[in-house]
Short mmCIF file of C-alpha atoms and ligand atoms in Angstrom, two decimals:
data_model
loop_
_atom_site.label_atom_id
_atom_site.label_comp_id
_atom_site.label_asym_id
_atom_site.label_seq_id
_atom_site.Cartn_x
_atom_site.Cartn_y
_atom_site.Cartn_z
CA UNK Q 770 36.03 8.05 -16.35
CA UNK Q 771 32.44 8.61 -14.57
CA UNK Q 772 31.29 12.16 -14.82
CA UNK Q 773 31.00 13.27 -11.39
CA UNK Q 774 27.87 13.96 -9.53
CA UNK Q 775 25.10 16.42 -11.20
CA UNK Q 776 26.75 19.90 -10.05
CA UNK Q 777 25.73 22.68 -7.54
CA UNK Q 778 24.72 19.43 -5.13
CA UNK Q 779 26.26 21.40 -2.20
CA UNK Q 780 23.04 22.08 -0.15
CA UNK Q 781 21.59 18.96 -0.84
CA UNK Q 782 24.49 17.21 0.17
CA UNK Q 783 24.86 18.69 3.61
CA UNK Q 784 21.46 18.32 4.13
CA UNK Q 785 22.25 14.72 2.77
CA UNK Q 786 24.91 14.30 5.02
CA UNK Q 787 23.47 15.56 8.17
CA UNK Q 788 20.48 12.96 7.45
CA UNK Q 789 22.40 10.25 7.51
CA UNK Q 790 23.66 11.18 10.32
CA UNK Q 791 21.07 11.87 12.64
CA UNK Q 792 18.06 10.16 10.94
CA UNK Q 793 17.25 6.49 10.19
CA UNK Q 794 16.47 6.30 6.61
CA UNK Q 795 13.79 3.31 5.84
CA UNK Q 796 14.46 0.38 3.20
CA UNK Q 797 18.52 2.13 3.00
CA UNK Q 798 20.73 -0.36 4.02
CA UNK Q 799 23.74 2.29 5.93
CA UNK Q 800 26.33 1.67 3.19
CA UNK Q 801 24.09 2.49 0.77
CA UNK Q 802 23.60 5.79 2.35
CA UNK Q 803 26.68 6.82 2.37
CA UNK Q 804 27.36 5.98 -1.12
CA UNK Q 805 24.48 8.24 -2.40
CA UNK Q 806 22.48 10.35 0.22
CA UNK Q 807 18.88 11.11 0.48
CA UNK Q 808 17.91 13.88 -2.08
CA UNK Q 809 17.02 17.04 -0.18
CA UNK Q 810 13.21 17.95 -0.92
CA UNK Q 811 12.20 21.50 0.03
CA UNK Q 812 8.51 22.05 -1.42
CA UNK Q 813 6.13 19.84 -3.35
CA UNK Q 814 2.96 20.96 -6.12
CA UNK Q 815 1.17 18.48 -7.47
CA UNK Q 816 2.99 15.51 -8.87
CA UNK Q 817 6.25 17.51 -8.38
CA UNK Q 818 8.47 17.43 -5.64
CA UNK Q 819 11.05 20.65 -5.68
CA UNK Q 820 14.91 19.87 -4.03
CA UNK Q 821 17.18 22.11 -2.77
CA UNK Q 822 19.24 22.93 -5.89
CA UNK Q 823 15.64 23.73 -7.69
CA UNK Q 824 15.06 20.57 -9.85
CA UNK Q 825 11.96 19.09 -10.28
CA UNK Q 826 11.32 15.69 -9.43
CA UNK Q 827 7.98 13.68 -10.55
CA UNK Q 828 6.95 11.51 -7.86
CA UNK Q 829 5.42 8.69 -9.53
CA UNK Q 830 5.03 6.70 -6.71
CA UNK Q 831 2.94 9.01 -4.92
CA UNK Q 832 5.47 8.70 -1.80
CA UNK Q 833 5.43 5.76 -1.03
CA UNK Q 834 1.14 4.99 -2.28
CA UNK Q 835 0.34 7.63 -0.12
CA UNK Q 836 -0.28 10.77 -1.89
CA UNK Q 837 -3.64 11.05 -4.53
CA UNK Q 838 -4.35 14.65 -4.91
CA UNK Q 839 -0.60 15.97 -5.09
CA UNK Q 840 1.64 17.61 -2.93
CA UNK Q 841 0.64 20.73 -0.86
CA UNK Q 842 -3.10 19.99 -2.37
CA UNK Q 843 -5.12 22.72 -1.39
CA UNK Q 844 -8.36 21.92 0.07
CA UNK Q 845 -6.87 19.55 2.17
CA UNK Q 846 -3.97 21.96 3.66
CA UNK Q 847 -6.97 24.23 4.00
CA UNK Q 848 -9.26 21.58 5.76
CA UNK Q 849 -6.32 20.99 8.51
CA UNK Q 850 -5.54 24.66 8.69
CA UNK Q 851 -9.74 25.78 10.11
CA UNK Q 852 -9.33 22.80 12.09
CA UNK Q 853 -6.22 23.34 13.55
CA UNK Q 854 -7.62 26.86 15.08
CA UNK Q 855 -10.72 24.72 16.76
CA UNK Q 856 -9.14 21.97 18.49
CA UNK Q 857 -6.35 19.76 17.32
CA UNK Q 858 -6.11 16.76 19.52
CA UNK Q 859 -8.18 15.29 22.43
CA UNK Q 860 -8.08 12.15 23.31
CA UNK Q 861 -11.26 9.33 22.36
CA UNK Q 862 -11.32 7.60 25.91
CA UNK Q 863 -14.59 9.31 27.03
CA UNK Q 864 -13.95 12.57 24.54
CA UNK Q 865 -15.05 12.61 20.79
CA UNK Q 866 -15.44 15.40 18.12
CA UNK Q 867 -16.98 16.22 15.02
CA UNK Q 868 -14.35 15.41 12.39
CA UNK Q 869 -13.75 12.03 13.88
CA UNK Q 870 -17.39 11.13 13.94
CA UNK Q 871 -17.94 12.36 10.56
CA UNK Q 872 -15.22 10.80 9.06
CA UNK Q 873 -16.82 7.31 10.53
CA UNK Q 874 -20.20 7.66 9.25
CA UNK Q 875 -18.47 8.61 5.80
CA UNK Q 876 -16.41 5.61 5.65
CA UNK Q 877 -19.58 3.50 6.65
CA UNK Q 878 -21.47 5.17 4.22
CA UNK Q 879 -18.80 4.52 1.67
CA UNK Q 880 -18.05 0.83 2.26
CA UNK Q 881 -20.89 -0.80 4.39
CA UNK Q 882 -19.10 -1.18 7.24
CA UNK Q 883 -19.10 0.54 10.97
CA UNK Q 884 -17.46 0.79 14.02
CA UNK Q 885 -14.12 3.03 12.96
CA UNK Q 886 -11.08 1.96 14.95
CA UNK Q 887 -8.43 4.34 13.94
CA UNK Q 888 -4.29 4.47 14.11
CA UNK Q 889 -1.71 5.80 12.26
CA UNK Q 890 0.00 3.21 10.38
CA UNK Q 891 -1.33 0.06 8.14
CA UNK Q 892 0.90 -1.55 10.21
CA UNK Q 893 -1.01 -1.28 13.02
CA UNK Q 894 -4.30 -1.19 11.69
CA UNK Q 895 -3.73 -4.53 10.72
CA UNK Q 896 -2.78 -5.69 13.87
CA UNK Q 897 -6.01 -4.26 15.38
CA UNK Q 898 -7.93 -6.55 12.73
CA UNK Q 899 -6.10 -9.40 13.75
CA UNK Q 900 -6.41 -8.61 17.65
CA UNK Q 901 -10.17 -7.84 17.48
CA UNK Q 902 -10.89 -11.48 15.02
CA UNK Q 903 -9.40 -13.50 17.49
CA UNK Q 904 -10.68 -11.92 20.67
CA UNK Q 905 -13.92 -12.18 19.04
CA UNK Q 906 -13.79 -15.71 19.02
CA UNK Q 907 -12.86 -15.74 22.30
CA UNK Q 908 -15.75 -14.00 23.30
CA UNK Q 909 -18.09 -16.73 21.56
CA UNK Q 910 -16.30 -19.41 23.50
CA UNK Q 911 -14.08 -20.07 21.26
CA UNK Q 912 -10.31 -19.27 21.85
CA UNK Q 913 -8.98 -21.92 20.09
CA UNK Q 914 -9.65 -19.60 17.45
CA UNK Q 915 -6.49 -17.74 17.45
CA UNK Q 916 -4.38 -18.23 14.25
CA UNK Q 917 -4.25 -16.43 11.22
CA UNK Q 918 -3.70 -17.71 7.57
CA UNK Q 919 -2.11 -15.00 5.43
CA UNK Q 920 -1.20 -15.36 1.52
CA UNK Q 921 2.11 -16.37 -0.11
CA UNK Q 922 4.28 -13.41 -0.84
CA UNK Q 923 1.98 -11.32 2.04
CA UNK Q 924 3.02 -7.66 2.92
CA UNK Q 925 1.00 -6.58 5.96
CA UNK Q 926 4.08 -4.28 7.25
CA UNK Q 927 6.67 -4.41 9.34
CA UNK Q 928 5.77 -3.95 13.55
CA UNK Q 929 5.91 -8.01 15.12
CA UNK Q 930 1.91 -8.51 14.79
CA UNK Q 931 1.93 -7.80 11.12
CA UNK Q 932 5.34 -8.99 10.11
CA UNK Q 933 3.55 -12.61 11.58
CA UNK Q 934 1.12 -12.39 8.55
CA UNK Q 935 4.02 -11.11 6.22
CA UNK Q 936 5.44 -13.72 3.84
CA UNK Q 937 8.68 -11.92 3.26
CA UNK Q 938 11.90 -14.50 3.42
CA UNK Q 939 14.18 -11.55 4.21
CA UNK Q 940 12.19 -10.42 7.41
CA UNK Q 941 10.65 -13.97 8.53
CA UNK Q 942 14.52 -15.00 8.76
CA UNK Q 943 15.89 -11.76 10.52
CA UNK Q 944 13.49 -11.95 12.68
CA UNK Q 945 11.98 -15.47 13.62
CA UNK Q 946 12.94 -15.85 17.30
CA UNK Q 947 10.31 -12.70 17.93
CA UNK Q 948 7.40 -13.74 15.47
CA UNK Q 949 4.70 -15.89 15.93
CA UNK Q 950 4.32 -16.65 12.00
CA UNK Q 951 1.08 -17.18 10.07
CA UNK Q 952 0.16 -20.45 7.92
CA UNK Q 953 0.37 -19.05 4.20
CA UNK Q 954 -1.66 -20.62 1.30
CA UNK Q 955 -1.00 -19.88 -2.41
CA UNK Q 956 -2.15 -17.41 -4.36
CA UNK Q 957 -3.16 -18.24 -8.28
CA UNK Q 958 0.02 -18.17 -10.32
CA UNK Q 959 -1.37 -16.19 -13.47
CA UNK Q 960 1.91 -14.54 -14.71
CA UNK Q 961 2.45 -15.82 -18.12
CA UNK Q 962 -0.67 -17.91 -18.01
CA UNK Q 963 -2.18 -16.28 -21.62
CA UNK Q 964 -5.55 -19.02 -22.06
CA UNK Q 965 -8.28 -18.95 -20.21
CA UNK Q 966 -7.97 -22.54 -19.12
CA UNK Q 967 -4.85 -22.12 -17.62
CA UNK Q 968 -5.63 -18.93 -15.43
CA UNK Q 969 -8.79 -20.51 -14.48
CA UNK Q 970 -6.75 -23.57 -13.48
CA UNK Q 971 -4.55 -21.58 -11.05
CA UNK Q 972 -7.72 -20.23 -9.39
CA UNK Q 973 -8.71 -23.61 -8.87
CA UNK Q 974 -5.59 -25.23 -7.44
CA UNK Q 975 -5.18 -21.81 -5.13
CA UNK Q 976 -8.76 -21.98 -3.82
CA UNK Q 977 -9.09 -25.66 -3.49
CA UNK Q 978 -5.81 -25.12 -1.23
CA UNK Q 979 -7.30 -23.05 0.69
CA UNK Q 980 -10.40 -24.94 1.60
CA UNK Q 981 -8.04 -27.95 2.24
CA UNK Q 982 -6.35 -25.69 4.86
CA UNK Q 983 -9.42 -24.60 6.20
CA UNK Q 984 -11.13 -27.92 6.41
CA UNK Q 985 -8.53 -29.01 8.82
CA UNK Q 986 -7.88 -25.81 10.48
CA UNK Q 987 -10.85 -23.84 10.75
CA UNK Q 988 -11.25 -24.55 14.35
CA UNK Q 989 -7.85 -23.22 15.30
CA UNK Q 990 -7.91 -20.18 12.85
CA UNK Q 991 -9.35 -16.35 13.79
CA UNK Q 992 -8.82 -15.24 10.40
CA UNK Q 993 -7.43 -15.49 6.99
CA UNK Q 994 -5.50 -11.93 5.68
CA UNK Q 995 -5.50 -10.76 2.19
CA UNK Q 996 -4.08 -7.97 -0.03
CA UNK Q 997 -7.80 -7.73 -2.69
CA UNK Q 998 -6.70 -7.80 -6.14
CA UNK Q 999 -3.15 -6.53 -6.04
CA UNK Q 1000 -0.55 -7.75 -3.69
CA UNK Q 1001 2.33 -4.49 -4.08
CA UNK Q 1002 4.67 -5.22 -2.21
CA UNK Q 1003 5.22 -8.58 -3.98
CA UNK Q 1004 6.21 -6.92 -7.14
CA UNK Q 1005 2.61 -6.34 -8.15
CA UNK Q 1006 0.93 -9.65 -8.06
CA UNK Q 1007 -2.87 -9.69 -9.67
CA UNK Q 1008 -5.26 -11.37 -8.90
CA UNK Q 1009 -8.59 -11.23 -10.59
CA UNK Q 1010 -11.82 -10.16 -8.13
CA UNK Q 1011 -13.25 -13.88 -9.10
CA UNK Q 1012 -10.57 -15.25 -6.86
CA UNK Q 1013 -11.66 -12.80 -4.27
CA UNK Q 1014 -15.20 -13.99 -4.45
CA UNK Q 1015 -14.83 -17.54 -3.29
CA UNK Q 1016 -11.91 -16.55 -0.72
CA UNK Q 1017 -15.08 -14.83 0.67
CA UNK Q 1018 -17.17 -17.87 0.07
CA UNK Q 1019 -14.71 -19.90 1.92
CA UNK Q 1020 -14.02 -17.62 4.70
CA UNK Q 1021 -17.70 -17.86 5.54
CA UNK Q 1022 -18.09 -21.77 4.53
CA UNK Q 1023 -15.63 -22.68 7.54
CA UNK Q 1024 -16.61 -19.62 9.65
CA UNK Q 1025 -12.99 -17.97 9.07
CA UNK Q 1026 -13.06 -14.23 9.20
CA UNK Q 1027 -11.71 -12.36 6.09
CA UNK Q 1028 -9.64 -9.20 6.44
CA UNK Q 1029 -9.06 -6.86 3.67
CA UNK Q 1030 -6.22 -5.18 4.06
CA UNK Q 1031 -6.55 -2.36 1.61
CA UNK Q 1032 -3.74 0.08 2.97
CA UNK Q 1033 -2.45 -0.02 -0.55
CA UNK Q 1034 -4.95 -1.07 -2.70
CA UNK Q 1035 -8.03 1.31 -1.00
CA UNK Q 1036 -8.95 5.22 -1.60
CA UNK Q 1037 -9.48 4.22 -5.18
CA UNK Q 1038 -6.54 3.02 -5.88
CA UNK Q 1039 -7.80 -0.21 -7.87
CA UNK Q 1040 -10.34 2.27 -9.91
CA UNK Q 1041 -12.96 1.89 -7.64
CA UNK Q 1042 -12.99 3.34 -4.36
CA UNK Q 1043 -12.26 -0.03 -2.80
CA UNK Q 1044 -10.69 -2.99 -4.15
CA UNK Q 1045 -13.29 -5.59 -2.79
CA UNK Q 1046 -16.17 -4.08 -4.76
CA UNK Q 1047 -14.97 -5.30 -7.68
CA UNK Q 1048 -15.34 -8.77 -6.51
CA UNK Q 1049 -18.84 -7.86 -4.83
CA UNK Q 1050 -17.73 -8.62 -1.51
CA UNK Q 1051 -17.63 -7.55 2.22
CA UNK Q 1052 -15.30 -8.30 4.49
CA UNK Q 1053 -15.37 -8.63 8.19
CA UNK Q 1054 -12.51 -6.55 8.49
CA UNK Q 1055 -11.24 -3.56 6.40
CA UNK Q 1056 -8.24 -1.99 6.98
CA UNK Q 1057 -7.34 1.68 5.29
CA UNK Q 1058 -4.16 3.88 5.33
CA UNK Q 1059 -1.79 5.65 3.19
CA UNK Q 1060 -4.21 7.48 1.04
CA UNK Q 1061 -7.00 8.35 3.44
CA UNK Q 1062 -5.61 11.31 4.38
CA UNK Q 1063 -4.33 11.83 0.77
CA UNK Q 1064 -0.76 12.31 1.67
CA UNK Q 1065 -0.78 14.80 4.38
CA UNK Q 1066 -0.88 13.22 8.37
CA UNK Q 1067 -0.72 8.96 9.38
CA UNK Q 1068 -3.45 7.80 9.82
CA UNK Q 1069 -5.21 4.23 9.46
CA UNK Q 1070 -8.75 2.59 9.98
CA UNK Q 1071 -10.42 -0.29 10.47
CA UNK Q 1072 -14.10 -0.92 10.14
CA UNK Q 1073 -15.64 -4.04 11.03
CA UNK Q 1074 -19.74 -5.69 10.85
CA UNK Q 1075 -21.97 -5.04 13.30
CA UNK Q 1076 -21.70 -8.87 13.76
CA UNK Q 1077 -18.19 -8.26 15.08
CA UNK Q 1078 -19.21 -5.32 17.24
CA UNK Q 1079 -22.04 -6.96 19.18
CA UNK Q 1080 -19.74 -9.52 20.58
CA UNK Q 1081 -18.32 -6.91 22.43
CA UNK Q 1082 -21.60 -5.84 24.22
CA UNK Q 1083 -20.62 -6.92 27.65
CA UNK Q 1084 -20.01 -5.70 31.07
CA UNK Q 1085 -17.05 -7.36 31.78
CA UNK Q 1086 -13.49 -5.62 30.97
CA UNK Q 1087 -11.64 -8.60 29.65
CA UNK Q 1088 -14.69 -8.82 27.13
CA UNK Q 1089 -14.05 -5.32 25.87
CA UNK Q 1090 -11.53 -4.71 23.02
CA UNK Q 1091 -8.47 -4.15 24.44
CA UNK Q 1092 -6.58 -1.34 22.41
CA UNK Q 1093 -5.30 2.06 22.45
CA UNK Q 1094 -3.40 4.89 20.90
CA UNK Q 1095 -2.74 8.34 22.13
CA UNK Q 1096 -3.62 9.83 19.05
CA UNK Q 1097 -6.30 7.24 17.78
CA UNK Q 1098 -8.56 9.43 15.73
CA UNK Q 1099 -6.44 12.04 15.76
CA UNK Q 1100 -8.68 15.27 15.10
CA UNK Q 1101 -6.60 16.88 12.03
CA UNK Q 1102 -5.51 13.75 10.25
CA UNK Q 1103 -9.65 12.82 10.58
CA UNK Q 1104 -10.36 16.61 9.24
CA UNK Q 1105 -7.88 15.82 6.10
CA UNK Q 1106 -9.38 12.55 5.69
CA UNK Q 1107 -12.80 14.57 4.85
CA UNK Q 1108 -11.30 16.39 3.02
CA UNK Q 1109 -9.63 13.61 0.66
CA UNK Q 1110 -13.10 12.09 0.89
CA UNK Q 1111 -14.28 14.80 -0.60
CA UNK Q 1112 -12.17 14.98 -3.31
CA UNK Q 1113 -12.46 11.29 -3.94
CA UNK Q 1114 -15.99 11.40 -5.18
CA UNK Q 1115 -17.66 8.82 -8.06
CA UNK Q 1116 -17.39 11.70 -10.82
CA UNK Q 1117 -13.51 11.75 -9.78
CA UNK Q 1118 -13.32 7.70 -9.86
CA UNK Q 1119 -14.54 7.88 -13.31
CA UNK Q 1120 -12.49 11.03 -14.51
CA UNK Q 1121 -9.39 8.24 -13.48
CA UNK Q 1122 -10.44 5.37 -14.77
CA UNK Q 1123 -10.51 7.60 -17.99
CA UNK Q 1124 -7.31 9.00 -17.78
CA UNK Q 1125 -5.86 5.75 -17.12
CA UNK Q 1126 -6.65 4.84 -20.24
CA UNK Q 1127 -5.40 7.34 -22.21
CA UNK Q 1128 -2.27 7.02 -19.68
CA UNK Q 1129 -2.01 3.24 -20.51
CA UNK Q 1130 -1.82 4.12 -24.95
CA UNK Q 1131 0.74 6.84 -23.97
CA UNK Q 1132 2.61 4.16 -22.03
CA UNK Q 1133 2.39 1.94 -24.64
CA UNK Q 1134 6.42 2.33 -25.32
CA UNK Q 1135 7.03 0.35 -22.01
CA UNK Q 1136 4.46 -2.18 -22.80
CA UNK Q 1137 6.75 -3.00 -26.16
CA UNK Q 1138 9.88 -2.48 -24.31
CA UNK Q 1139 12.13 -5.66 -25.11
CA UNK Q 1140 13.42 -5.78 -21.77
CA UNK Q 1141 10.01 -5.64 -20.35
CA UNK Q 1142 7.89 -8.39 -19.45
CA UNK Q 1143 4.40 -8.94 -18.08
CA UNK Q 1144 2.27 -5.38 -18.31
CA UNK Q 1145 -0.14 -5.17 -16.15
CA UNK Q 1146 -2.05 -2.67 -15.10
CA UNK Q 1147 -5.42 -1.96 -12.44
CA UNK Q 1148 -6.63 1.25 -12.07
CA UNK Q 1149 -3.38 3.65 -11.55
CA UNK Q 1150 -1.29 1.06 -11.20
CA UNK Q 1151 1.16 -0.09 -13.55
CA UNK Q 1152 3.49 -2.68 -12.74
CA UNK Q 1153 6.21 -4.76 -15.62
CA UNK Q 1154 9.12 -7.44 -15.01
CA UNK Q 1155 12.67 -6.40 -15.83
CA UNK Q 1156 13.37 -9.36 -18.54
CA UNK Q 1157 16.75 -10.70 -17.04
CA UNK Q 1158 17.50 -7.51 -14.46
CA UNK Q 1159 21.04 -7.31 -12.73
CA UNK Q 1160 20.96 -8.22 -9.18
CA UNK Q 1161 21.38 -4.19 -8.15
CA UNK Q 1162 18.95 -2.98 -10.98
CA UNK Q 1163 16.16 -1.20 -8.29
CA UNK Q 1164 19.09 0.69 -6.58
CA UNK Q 1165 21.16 1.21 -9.71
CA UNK Q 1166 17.73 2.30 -11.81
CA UNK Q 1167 16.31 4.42 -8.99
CA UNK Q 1168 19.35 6.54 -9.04
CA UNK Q 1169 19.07 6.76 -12.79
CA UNK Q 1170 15.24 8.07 -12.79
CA UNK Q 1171 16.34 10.68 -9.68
CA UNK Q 1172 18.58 12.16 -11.93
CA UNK Q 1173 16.21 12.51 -14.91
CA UNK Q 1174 13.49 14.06 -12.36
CA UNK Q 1175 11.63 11.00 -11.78
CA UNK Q 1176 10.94 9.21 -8.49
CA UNK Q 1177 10.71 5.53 -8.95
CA UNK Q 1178 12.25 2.61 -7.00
CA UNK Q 1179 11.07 -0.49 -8.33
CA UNK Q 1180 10.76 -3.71 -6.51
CA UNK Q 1181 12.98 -6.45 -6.96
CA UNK Q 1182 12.91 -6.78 -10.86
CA UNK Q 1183 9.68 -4.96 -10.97
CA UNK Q 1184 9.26 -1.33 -12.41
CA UNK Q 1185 6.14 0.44 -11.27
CA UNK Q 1186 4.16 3.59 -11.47
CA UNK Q 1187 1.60 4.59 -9.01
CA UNK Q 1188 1.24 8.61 -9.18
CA UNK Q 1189 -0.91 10.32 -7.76
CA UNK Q 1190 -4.57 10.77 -9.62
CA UNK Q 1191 -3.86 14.40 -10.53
CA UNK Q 1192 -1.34 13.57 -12.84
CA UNK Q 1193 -1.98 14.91 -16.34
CA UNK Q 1194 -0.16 13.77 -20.06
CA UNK Q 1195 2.95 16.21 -19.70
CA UNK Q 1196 3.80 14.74 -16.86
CA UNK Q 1197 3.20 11.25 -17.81
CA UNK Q 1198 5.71 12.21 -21.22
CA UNK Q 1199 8.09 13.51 -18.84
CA UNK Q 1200 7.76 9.79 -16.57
CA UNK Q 1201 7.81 8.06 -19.86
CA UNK Q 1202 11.21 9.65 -21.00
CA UNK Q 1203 12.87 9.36 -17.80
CA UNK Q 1204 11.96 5.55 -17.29
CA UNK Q 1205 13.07 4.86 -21.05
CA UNK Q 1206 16.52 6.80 -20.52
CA UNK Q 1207 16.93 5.46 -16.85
CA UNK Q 1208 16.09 1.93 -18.65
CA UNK Q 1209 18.48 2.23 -21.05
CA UNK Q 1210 21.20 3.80 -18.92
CA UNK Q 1211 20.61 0.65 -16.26
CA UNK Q 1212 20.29 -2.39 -18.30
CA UNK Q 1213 23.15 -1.15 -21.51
CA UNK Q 1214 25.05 0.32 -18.54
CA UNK Q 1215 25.74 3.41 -20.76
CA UNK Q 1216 29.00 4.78 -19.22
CA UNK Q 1217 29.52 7.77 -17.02
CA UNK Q 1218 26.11 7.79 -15.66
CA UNK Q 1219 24.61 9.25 -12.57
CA UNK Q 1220 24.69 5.49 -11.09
CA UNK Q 1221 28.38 5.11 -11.98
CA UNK Q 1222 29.54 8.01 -10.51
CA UNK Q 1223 27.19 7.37 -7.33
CA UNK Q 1224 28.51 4.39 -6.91
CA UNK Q 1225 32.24 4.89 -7.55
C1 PLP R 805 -0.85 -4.00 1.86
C2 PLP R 805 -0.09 -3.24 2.90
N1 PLP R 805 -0.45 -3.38 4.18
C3 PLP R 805 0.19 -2.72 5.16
C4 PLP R 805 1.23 -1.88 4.89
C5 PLP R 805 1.95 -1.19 6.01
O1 PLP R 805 1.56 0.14 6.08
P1 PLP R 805 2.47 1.15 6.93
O2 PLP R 805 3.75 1.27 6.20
O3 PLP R 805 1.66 2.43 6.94
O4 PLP R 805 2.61 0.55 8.28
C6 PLP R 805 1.63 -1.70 3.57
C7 PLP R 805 2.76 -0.82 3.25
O5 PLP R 805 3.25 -0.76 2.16
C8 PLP R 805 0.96 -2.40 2.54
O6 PLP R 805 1.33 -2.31 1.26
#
């Protein structure tokens, strides 16, 4: 017999309830929902997220990449608070204020490049990339210019524009009829490539494929799309920065723009504050989200050369980038972005790449785990394969780690960890116990688990 649910669910399980049916939960197919409902949250401090019955979850995927300094992180509650009692929204069409100009010459500072273009979403900020590389062209005289060229296993998100660049079977099936879909080229195969030889081989075959696209293509493309160093989405797929490097070298070879789409991978993610440093280069375009705001308000950015910017000098309307959001630059969400900024100094960069570490040698029982494959880590990520994972393992595991007051919900066959950066050794213990029970529960199907009884 399954033992029933955890008890004393009640308030969580109206709230549950009433969620599923008024809200649309993301990523939750309906049936699912209704087998096990969303978790109730009511407060959140640090890495920990409170629910309704008083149990402590550890988010250790920083809701969804999102959150770096931990929940209800002071300075930046603060930071939205003061400006909240100056002015809290006007909109950028022939208005501006301080915290959004600030927050551009920060980021320009910060990266090298100008020009801030803001929205909420990655989604979208990737779709102004794409929009202002082929216009662009356009403007030069050349609008033949107009494709893009996105990676194999691509994640750009999920509105039409960006699902087009999005290499996901699942979505480029569902729905084809309203895409206009990207040409993909591979990206180096390393897993389970141990010599040198071999990895450097990959890099090869992946970059000479690329310039073989690009010889014949060039003309017709805007812009080639990549996730730098770590494609997420895809179940964690490195690449090293060398690879980066001569995409760069191509791009500009065959006059191709480059986009970085670091929505994921930015706000020093990667262990540096961007991901493209590592490799040494700039991009034409580079796209932030999630993390600029460290968790608090949506917000997204993308900066471009000055290059890009001058082609827009003109008189003439159809000339001038065409693009607007209400809340573009949104006066709060740029004040908390300061604020995050602020937070996310070099001294801080270092302090992670330091715990990281030590996080990595307490860790090390996952990185012997029989049933997992291929650790990897960058930064504060870490990312392992599920050696022979049932077909339900994300759903069935994610259910397991809830119960043991861990948030997790890996990726396919892929279990990850990406807390936030203010996560300390207790609370790593804590993530390691849960993920080794949750493991064990999930893979030896130990009966009478929370999964069982969740799914009964
Ligand atoms: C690399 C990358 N780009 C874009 C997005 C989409 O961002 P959003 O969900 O904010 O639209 C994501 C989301 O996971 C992402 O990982």
């Amino acid at each position: 017999m399954p033992s029933p649910l955890p008890a004393a669910d009640a308030a969580d399980a109206d709230l549950g309830r009433r969620s599923v049916r008024s809200v649309w939960h993301p990523c939750t197919p309906l049936e699912q929902l209704r087998a096990a409902a969303p978790r109730a949250i009511v407060s959140g401090q640090g890495v920990w997220l409170l629910d309704a019955q008083g149990r402590r979850i550890l988010d250790a995927i920083s809701s969804w990449w999102v959150n770096l300094f931990g929940h209800a992180q002071p300075d930046i509650g603060a930071a939205i608070t003061a400006q909240m009692q100056r002015v809290e929204h006007v909109m950028l069409a022939g208005l501006t204020h301080e915290p959004v100009v600030r927050l551009s010459e920060r980021l320009a500072e910060r990266t090298g490049l100008g020009h801030a273009q803001y929205a909420s979403d990655g989604a979208c900020a990737n779709e102004i990339a794409l929009k202002l590389s082929a216009h662009y062209w356009r403007n030069l005289g050349k609008a033949r210019k107009s494709r893009f060229i996105a990676l194999g296993s691509s994640y750009h998100g999920e509105t039409l524009g960006a699902l087009g660049v999005t290499d996901v079977p699942l979505f480029r099936t569902s729905y084809a009829p309203l895409l206009r879909p990207a040409a993909t080229v591979p990206t180096p195969e390393l897993r389970g490539l141990a010599d040198d030889a071999a990895r450097q081989a990959a890099i090869d075959h992946a970059c000479a494929a690329l310039d073989d696209y690009l010889r014949r293509e060039a003309a017709r493309t805007a812009a080639l799309i990549v996730e730098p160093l770590v494609q997420c989405a895809a179940g964690f797929v490195f690449h090293p920065p060398q690879y980066l490097a001569r995409v760069r070298e191509l791009c500009t070879r065959h006059d191709v723009h480059l986009v970085a789409d670091e929505i994921a991978v930015g706000m020093g993610r990667t262990g540096t504050f961007g991901a493209c440093e590592q490799a040494g280069v700039t991009p034409d375009f580079l796209c932030l989200g999630k993390g600029l705001t460290g968790g608090f308000l949506p917000l997204s950015v993308v900066l471009c050369t000055d290059r890009v910017q001058q082609a827009f000098e003109h008189a003439d309307p159809a000339r001038s980038f065409l693009h607007s959001h209400s809340y573009t630059g949104n006066a709060l969400a740029c004040a908390a972005a300061l604020a995050t900024l602020d937070l996310l100094d070099e001294p801080r960069l270092a302090a992670n790449r330091a715990l990281a570490q030590r996080l990595d040698r307490l860790f090390e029982p996952l990185h012997r785990h029989p049933r997992l494959g291929h650790a990897r880590r960058l930064g504060m990520i870490w990312a392992w394969d599920v050696i022979d994972a049932p077909a339900d393992f994300p759903r069935r595991f994610g259910l397991e780690a809830l119960a043991r007051g861990a948030l997790l919900r890996p990726i396919g066959s892929t279990l990850y960890f990406m807390p936030p950066y203010v996560i300390d050794e207790p609370a790593a213990e804590h993530l390691l116990q849960a993920t080794l029970q949750a493991l064990q529960a999930t893979l030896h199907g130990r009966p009478g688990g929370y999964a069982d009884a969740a799914l009964a």
